[in-house]
Short mmCIF file of C-alpha atoms in Angstrom, two decimals:
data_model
loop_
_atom_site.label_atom_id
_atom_site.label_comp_id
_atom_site.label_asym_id
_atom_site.label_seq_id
_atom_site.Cartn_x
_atom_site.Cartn_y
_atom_site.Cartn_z
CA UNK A 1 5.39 -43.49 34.15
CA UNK A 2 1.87 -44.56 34.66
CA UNK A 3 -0.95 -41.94 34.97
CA UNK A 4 -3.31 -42.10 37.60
CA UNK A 5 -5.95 -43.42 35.51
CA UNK A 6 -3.32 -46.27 33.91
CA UNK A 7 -2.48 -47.08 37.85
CA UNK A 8 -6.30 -48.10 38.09
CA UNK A 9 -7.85 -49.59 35.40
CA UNK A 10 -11.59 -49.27 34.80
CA UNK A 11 -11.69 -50.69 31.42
CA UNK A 12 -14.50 -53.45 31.48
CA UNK A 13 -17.28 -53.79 28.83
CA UNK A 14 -19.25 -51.43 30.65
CA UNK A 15 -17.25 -48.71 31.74
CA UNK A 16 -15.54 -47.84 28.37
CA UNK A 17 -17.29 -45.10 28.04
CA UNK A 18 -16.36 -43.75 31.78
CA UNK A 19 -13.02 -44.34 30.43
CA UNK A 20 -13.01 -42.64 27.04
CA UNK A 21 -14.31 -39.74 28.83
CA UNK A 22 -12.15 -39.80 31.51
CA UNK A 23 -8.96 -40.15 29.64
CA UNK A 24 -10.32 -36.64 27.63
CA UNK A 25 -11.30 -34.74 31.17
CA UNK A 26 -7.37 -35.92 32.82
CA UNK A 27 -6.07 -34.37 28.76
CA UNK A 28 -8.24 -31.11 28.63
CA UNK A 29 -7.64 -30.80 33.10
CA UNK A 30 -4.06 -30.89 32.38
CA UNK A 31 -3.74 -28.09 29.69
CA UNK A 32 -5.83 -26.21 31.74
CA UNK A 33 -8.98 -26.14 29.43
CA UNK A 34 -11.33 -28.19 31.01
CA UNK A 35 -14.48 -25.98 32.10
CA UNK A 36 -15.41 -26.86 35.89
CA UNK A 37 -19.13 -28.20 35.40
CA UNK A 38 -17.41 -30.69 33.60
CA UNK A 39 -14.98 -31.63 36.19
CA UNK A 40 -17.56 -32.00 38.61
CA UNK A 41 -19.32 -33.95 36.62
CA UNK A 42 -16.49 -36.06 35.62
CA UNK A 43 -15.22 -36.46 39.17
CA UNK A 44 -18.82 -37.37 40.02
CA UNK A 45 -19.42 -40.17 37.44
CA UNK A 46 -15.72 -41.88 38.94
CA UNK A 47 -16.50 -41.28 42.50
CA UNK A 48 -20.19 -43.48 42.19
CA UNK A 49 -18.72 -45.80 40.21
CA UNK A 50 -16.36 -46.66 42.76
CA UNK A 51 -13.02 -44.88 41.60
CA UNK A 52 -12.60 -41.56 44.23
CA UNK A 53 -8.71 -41.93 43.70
CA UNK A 54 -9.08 -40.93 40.07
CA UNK A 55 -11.47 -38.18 41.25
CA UNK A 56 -8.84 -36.98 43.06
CA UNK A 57 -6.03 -37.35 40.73
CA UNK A 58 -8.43 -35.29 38.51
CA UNK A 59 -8.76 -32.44 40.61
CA UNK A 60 -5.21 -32.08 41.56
CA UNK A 61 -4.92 -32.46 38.41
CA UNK A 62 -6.89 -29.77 37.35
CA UNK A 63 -6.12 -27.18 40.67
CA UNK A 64 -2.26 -27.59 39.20
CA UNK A 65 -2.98 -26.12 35.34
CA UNK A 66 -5.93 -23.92 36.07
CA UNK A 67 -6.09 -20.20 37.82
CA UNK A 68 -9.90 -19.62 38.98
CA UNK A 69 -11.73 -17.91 41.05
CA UNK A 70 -13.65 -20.83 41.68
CA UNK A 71 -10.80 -23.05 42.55
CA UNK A 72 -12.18 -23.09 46.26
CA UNK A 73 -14.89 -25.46 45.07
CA UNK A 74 -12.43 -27.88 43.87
CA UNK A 75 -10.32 -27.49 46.59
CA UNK A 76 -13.38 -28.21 49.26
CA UNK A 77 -14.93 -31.17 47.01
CA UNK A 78 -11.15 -32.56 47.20
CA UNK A 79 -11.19 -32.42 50.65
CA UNK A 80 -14.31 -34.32 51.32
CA UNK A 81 -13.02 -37.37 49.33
CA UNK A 82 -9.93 -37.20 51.17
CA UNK A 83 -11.62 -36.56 54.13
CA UNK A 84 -14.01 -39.93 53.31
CA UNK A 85 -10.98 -42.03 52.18
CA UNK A 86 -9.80 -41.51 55.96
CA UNK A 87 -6.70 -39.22 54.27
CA UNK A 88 -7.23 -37.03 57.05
CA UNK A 89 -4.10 -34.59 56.48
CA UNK A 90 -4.61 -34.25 52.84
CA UNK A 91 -8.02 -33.31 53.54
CA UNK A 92 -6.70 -30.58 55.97
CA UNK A 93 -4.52 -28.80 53.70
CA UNK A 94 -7.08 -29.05 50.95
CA UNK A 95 -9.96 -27.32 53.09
CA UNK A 96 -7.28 -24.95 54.48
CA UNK A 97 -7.04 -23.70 50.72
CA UNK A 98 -10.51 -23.31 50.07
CA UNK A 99 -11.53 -21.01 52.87
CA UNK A 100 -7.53 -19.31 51.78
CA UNK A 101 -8.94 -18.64 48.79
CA UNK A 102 -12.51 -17.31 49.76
CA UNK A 103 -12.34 -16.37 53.89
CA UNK A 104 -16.54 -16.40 54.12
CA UNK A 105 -16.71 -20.21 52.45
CA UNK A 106 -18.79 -21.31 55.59
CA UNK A 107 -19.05 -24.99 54.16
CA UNK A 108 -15.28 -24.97 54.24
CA UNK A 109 -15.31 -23.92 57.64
CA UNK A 110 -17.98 -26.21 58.98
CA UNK A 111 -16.42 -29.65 57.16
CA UNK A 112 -12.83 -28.26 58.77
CA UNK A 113 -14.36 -28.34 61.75
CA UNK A 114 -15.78 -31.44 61.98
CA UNK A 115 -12.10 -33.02 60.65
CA UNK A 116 -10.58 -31.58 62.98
CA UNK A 117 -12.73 -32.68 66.08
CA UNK A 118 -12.55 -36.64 64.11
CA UNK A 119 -9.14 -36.10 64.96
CA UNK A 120 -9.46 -34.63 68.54
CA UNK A 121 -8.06 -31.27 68.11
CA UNK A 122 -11.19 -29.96 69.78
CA UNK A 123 -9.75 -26.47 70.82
CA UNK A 124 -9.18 -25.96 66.90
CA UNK A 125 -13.05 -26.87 66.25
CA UNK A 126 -14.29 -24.83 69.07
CA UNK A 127 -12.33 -21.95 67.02
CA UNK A 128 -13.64 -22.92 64.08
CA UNK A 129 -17.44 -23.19 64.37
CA UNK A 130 -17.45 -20.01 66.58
CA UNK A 131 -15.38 -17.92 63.31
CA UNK A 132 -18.66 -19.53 61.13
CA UNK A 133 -20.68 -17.58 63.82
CA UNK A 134 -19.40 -14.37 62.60
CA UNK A 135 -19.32 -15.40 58.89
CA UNK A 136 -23.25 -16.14 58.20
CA UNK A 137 -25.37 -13.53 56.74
CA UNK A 138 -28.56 -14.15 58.69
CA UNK A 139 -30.69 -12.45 55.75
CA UNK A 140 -29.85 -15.60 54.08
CA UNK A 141 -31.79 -18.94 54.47
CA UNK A 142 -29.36 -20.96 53.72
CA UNK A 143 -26.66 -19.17 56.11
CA UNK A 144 -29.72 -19.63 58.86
CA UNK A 145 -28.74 -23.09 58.65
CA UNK A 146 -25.20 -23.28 59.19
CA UNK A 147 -25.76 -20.91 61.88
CA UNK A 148 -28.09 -23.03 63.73
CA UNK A 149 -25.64 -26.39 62.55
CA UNK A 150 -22.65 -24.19 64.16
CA UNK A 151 -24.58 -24.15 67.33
CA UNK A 152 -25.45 -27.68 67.48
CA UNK A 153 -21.81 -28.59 66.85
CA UNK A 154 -20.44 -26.09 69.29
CA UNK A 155 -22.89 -27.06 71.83
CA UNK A 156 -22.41 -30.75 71.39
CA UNK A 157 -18.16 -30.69 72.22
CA UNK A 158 -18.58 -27.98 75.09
CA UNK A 159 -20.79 -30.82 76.74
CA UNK A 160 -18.53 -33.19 76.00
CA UNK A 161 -15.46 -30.88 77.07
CA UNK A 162 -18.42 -30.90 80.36
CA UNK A 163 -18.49 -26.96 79.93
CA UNK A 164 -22.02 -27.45 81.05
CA UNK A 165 -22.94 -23.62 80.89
CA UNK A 166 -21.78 -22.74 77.33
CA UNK A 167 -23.07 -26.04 75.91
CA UNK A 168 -26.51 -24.68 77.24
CA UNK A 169 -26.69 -21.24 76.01
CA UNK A 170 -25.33 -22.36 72.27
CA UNK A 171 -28.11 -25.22 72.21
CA UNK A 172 -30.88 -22.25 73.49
CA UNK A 173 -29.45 -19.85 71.19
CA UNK A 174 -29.90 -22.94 68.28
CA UNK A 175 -33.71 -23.40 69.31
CA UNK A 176 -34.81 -19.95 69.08
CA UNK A 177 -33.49 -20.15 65.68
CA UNK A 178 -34.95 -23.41 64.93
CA UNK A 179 -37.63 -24.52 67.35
CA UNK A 180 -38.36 -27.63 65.65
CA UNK A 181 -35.35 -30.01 66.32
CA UNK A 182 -36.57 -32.79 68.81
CA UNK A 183 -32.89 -34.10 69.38
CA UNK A 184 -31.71 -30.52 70.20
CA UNK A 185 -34.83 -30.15 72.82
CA UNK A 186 -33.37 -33.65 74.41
CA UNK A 187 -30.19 -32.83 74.69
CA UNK A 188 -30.74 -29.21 76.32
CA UNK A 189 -32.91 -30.98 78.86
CA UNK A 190 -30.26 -33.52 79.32
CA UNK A 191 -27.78 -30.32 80.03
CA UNK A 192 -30.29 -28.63 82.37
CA UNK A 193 -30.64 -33.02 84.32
CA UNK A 194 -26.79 -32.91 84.38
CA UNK A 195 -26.76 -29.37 85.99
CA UNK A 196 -29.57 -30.00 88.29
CA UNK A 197 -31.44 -27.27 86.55
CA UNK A 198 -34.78 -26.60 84.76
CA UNK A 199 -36.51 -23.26 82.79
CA UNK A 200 -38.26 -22.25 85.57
CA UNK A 201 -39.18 -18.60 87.62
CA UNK A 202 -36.57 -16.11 85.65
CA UNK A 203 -34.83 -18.45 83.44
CA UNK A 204 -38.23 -19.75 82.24
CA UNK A 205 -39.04 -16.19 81.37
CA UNK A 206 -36.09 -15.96 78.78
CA UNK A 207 -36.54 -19.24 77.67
CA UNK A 208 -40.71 -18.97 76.71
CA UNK A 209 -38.86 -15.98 73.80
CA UNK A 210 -38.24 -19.16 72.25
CA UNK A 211 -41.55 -20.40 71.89
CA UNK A 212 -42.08 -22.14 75.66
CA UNK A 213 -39.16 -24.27 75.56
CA UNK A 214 -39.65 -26.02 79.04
CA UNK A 215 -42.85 -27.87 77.12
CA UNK A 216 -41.06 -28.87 73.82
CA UNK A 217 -38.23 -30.12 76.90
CA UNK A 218 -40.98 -32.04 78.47
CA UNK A 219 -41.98 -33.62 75.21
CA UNK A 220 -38.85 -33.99 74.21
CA UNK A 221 -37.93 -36.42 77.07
CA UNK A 222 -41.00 -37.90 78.51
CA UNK A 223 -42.80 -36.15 81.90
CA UNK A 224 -39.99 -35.64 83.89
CA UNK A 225 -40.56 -34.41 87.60
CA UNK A 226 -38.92 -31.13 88.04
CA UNK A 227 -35.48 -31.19 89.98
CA UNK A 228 -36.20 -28.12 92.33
CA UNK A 229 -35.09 -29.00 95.35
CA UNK A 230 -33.42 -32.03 94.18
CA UNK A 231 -29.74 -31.27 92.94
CA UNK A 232 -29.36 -35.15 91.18
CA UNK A 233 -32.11 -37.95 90.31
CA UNK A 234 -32.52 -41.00 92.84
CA UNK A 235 -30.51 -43.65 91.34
CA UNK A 236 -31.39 -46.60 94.37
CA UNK A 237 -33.60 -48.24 91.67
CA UNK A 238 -30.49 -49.35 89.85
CA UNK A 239 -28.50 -52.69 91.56
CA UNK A 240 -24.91 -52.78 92.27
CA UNK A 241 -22.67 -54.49 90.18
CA UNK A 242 -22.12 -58.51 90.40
CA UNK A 243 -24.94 -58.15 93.38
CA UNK A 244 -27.97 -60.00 93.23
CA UNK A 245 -30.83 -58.50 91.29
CA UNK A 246 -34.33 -58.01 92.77
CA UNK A 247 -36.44 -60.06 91.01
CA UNK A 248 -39.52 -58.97 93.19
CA UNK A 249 -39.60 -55.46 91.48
CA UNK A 250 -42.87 -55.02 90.01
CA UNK A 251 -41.91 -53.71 85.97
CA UNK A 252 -43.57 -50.67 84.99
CA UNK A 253 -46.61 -52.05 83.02
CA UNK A 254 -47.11 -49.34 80.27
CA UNK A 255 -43.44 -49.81 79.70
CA UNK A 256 -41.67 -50.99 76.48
CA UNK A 257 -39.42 -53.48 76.08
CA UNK A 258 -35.66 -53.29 75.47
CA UNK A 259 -34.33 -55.92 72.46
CA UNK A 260 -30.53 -55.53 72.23
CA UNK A 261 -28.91 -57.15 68.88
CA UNK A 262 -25.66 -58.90 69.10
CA UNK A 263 -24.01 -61.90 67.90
CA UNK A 264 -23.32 -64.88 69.96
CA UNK A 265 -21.93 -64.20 73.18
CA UNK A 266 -17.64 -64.03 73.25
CA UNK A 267 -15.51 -63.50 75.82
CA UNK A 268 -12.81 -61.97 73.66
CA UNK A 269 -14.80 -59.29 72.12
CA UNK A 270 -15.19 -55.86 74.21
CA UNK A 271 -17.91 -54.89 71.95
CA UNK A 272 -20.16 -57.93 72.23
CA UNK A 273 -19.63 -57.84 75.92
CA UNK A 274 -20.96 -54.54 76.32
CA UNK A 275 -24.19 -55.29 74.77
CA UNK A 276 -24.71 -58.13 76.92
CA UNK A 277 -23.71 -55.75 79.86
CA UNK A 278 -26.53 -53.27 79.03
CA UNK A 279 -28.93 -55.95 78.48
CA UNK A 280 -28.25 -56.99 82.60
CA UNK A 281 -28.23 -53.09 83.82
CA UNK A 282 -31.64 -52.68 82.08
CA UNK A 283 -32.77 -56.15 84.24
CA UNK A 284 -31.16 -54.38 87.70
CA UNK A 285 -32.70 -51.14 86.92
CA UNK A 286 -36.13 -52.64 86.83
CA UNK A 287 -36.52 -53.28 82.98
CA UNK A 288 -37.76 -55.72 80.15
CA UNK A 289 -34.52 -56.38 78.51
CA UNK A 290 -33.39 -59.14 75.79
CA UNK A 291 -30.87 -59.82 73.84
CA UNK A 292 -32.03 -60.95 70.94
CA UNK A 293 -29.14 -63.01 68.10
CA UNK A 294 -30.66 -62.29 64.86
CA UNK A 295 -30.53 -64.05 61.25
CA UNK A 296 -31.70 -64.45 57.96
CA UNK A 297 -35.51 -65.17 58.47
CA UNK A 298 -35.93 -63.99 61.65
CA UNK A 299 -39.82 -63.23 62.83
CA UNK A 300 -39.19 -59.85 63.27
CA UNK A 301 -42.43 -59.25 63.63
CA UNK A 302 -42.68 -59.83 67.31
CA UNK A 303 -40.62 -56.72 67.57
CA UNK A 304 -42.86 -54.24 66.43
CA UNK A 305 -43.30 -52.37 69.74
CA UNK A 306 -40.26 -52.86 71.29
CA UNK A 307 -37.19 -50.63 71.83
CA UNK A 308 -34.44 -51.98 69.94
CA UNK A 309 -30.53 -51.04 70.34
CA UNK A 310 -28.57 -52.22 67.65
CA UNK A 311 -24.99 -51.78 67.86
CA UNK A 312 -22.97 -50.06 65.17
CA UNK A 313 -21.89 -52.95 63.13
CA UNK A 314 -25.14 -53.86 62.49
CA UNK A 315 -26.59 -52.79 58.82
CA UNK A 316 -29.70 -51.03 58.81
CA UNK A 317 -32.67 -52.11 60.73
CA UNK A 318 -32.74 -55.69 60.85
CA UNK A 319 -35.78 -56.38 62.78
CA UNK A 320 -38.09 -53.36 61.45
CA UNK A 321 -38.04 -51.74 64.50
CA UNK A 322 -40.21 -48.39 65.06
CA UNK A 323 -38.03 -47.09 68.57
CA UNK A 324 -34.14 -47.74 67.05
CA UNK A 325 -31.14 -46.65 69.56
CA UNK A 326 -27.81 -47.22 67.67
CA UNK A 327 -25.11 -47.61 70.25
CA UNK A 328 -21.57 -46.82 68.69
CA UNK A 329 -18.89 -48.72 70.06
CA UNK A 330 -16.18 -47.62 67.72
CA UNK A 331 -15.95 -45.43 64.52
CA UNK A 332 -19.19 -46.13 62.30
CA UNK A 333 -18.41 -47.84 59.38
CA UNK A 334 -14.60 -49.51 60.42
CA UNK A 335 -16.06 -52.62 61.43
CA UNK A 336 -18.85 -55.25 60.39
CA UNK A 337 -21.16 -54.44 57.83
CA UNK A 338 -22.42 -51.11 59.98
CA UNK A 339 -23.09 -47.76 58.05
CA UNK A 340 -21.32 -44.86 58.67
CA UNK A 341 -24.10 -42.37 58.36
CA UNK A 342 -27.89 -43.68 59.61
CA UNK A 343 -31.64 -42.90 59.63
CA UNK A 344 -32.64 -39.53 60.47
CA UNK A 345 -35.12 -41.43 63.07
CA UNK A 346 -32.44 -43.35 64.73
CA UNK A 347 -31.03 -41.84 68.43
CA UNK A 348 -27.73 -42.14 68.76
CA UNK A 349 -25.82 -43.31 72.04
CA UNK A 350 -22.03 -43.49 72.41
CA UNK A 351 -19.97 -45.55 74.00
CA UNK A 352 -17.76 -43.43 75.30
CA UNK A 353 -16.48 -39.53 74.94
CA UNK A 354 -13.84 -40.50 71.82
CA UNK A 355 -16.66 -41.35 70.15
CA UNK A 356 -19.51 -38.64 71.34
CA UNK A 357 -19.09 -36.94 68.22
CA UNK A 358 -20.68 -39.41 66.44
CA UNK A 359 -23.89 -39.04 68.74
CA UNK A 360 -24.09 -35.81 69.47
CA UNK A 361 -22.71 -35.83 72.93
CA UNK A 362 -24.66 -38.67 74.24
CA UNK A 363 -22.81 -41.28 76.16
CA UNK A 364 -23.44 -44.75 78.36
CA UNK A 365 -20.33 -46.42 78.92
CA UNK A 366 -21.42 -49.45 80.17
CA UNK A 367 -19.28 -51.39 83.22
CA UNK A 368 -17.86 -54.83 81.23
CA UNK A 369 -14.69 -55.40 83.10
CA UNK A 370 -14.92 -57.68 86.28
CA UNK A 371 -13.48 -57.44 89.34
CA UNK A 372 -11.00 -60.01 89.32
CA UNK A 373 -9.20 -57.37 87.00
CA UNK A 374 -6.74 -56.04 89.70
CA UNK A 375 -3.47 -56.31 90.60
CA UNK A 376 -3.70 -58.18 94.23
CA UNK A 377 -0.95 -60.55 94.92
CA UNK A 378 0.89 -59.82 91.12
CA UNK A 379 4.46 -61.39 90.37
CA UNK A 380 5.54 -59.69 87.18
CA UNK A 381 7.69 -62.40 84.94
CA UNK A 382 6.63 -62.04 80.72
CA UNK A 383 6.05 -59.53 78.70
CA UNK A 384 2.60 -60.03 76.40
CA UNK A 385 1.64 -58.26 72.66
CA UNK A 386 -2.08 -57.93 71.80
CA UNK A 387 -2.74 -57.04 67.84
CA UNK A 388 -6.22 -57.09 68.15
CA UNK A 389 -7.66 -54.38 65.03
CA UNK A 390 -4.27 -53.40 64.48
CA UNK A 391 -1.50 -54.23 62.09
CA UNK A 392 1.48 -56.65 63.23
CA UNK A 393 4.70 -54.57 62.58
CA UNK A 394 6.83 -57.20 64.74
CA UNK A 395 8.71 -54.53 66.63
CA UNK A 396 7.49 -55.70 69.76
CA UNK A 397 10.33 -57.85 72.00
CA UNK A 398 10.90 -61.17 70.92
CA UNK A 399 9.56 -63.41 73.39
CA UNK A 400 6.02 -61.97 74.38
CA UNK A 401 3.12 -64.04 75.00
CA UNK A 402 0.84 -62.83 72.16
CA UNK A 403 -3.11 -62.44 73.31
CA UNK A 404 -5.80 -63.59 70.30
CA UNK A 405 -8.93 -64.44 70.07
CA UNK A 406 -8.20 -67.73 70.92
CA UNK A 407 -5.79 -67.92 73.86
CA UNK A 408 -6.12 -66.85 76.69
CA UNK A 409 -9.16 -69.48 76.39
CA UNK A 410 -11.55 -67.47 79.34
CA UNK A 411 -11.65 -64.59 80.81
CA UNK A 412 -10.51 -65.31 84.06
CA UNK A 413 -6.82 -66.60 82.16
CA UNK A 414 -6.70 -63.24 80.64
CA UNK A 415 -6.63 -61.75 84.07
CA UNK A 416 -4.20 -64.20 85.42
CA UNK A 417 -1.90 -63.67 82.40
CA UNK A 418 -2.32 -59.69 82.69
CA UNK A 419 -1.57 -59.85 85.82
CA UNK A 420 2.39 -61.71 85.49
CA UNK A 421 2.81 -59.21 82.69
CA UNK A 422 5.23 -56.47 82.99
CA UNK A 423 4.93 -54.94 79.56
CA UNK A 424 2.07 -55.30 77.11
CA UNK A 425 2.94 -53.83 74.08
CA UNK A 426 -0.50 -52.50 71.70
CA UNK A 427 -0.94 -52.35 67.90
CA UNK A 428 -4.45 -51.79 68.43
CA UNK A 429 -5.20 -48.28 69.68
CA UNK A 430 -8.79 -48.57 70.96
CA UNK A 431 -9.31 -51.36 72.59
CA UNK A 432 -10.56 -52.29 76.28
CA UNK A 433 -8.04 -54.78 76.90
CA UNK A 434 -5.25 -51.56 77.69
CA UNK A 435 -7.71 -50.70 80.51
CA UNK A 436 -7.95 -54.13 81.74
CA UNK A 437 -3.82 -54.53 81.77
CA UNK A 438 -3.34 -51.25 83.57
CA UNK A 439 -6.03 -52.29 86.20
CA UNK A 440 -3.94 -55.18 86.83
CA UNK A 441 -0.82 -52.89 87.07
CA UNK A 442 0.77 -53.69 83.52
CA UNK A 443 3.14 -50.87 81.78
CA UNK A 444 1.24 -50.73 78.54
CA UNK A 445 2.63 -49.69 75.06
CA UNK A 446 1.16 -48.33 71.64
CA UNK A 447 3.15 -49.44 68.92
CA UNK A 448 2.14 -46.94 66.32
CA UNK A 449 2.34 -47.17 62.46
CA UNK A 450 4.75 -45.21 62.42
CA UNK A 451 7.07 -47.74 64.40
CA UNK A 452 6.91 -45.24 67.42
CA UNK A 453 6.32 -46.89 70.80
CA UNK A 454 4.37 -44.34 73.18
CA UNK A 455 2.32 -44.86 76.43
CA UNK A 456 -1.00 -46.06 75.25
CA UNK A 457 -3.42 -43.47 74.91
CA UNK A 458 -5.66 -42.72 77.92
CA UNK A 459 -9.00 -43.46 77.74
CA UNK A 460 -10.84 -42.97 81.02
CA UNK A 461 -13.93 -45.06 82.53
CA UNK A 462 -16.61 -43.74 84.45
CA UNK A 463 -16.55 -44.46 88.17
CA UNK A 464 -20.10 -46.98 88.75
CA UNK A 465 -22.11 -43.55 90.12
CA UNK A 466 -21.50 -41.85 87.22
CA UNK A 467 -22.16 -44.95 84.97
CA UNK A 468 -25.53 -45.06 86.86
CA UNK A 469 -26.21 -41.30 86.32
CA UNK A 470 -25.62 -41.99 82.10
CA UNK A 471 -27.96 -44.99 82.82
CA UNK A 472 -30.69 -42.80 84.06
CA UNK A 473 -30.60 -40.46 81.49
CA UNK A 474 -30.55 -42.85 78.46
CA UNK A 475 -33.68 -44.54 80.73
CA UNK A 476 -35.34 -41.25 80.41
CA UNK A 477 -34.51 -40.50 77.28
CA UNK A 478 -35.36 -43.90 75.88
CA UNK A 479 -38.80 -44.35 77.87
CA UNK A 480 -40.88 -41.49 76.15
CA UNK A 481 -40.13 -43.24 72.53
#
């Protein structure tokens, strides 16, 4: 039987030597002899030259012949390239063992956590960032900043979970830890906007311990009028849907423009549709907005002090931009050439509350489905099957009308066949299309990979006034860049 290293050869010219030494660490791992600096280091050298399943063949390796105390290290480095190969149950178990095997192993904790809320078992995260809260030895500096990361993370998926209260008093608790953390200062004053509050008489008082928070708020997020007295923000300045814009609206002249980057306009693709979406709500709300299709060679000069939104398929920063808003529309790094981590300078928006954890909390799920979406005057006579990012198992009924790229040929025949559709069965679990069938009063299926045909997952949508109240606060946000 093939080892794991015979299963995937690395044996070019170059990488000999990776070999030679790796065939000696899986020899000396398996008789239980091989010290752990050198596993690291061996697991390190395969993992950045592009081989993390022998990595983790090596560890397992290892974990099975070897009893040490320091096997929690191994265990929790296991986990994270499970946990980056999207092996999200493998990771589990393998973090589970490291904080088994030493309970105060806060990094075990924290990465647990943050699997666990990829996955939407948010009660479990909430459980396990607070038990980090009573594991950190504040004497420490380098406990000081899992404590305040704890915070963040806590304070982040109570907003998202909308328990506005708690999400405010972990953030405050995080900044009179760490004062300095501009995206923490936003979001508090985002909480305090979506609460109609501000620090101000009493709760300024216990607030200034912090170091005068209201003014690091203020910075934070532009000069923002203080809601007393006014329990949500005028939104009159944004135009109704499909209605016609007012082009007599003088623009606000200090104010920078918006260039949102997105390939050539198609109907078929949710994604691309949203962009073009936010480009037009920036136009109703009174903005400079473009969308602008870049390539190769593009002057990007021209963009130098613009506000530019790229979405998260894009790589890097194509256009040089100083003001960058990345707007995730679906897991970073799945699809395109995006990244799954970006610059520390970047603010990140999401599009919706399945993926807020990618942005800490922030959200602007922007309206892209028009109203001839509806089920007026349906007669129900096919059944249809949408793949879309999924996998084709062919256990949908024989006989459905399958929707590509390609056919229905507009949008306006997508509606029209959604609408005669009884049943339309889903390999693709995210996708706007299930919201479109239901609006038009389809029974739609998830056909799992697991062969297991549920209802498809519910993802909810914003009513338009509470679209228009995420609008105004990524305005806000964005306009003091």
């Amino acid at each position: 039987m093939p080892t794991p290293l015979q299963s995937q050869p690395i044996a070019d010219a170059e990488s000999m030597p990776l070999l030679r030494g790796t065939e000696l660490a899986f020899a000396l791992a398996g008789q239980g002899k091989l010290p752990i600096v050198d596993l690291i280091n061996a697991a390190v050298r395969l993992t950045d030259a592009d081989h993390p399943d022998i990595s983790i063949s090596l560890y397992r390796g290892w974990l099975s012949a070897t009893d040490s105390p320091l096997a929690y290290v191994i265990n929790f480095n296991l986990g994270v390239l499970l946990a980056n190969g999207q092996r999200d149950v493998e990771a589990e178990a393998a973090y589970r063992a490291a904080i088994g095997q030493k309970r105060d192993f806060i990094e075990g904790h924290m990465n647990l956590g943050t699997l666990l809320m990829r996955n939407k078992r948010e009660e479990e995260a909430l459980a396990i960032w607070r038990a980090v809260l009573t594991l950190v030895d504040m004497q420490a500096p380098a406990d000081q900043v899992f404590y305040v990361q704890a915070l963040n993370n806590l304070g982040r998926l109570l907003e998202i979970r909308k328990d506005y209260p708690e999400a405010q008093a972990k953030l405050t608790l995080s900044l009179k830890q760490n004062p300095e953390q501009p995206n923490v200062m936003s979001e508090l004053a985002h909480l305090r906007q979506m609460q109609g509050k501000w620090p101000v008489d009493s709760a300024a008082n216990s607030i200034k311990a912090a170091g005068d928070l209201e003014g690091l708020h203020r910075q934070a997020v532009g000069a923002l009028p203080s809601p007393l007295g006014m329990a949500k923000p005028d939104l009159s300045y944004i135009e109704a849907p499909y209605g016609k814009p007012n082009l007599d609206r003088k623009q606000d002249p200090n104010g920078r423009r918006y260039v949102l980057v997105a390939p050539p306009f198609q109907h078929n693709s949710a994604g691309i549709r949203v962009m073009y979406d936010l480009q037009k709500w920036l136009v109703r709300a009174g903005l400079d907005a473009i969308v602008c299709t870049w390539f190769n060679g593009y002057p990007v000069e021209q963009f130098e002090d613009d506000i530019v939104i790229y979405p998260e398929v894009a790589p890097g920063n194509l256009l040089k931009a100083k003001r960058v808003i990345r707007f995730i529309l679906n897991v970073p790094g799945k699809l395109g050439y995006g990244e799954k981590t970006y610059d520390p300078g970047e603010i990140l928006v999401a599009y919706n509350k399945e993926l807020a954890s990618y942005a800490h909390g922030r959200m602007l799920q922007v309206p892209s489905i028009e109203p001839f979406f509806n089920d007026e005057g349906t007669v129900k006579k096919v059944d249809s099957v949408f793949v879309g990012k999924g996998q084709d198992l062919g256990l949908h009924p024989p006989g459905c009308i399958a929707i590509t790229k390609a056919y229905p040929p507009s949008r306006r025949e997508v509606a029209q066949l959604l609408r005669s559709t009884r049943t339309l069965y889903m390999y693709d679990d995210f996708s706007m299309i299930a919201h479109e069938a239901e609006l038009c009063g389809c029974d739609v299926k998830l056909i799992r990979k697991d062969g297991a045909i549920v209802e498809y997952p519910d993802h909810s949508y914003p009513t338009i006034d509470e679209f228009k109240v995420q609008l105004h606060d990524f305005i806000e946000m964005t306009k003091a860049l």
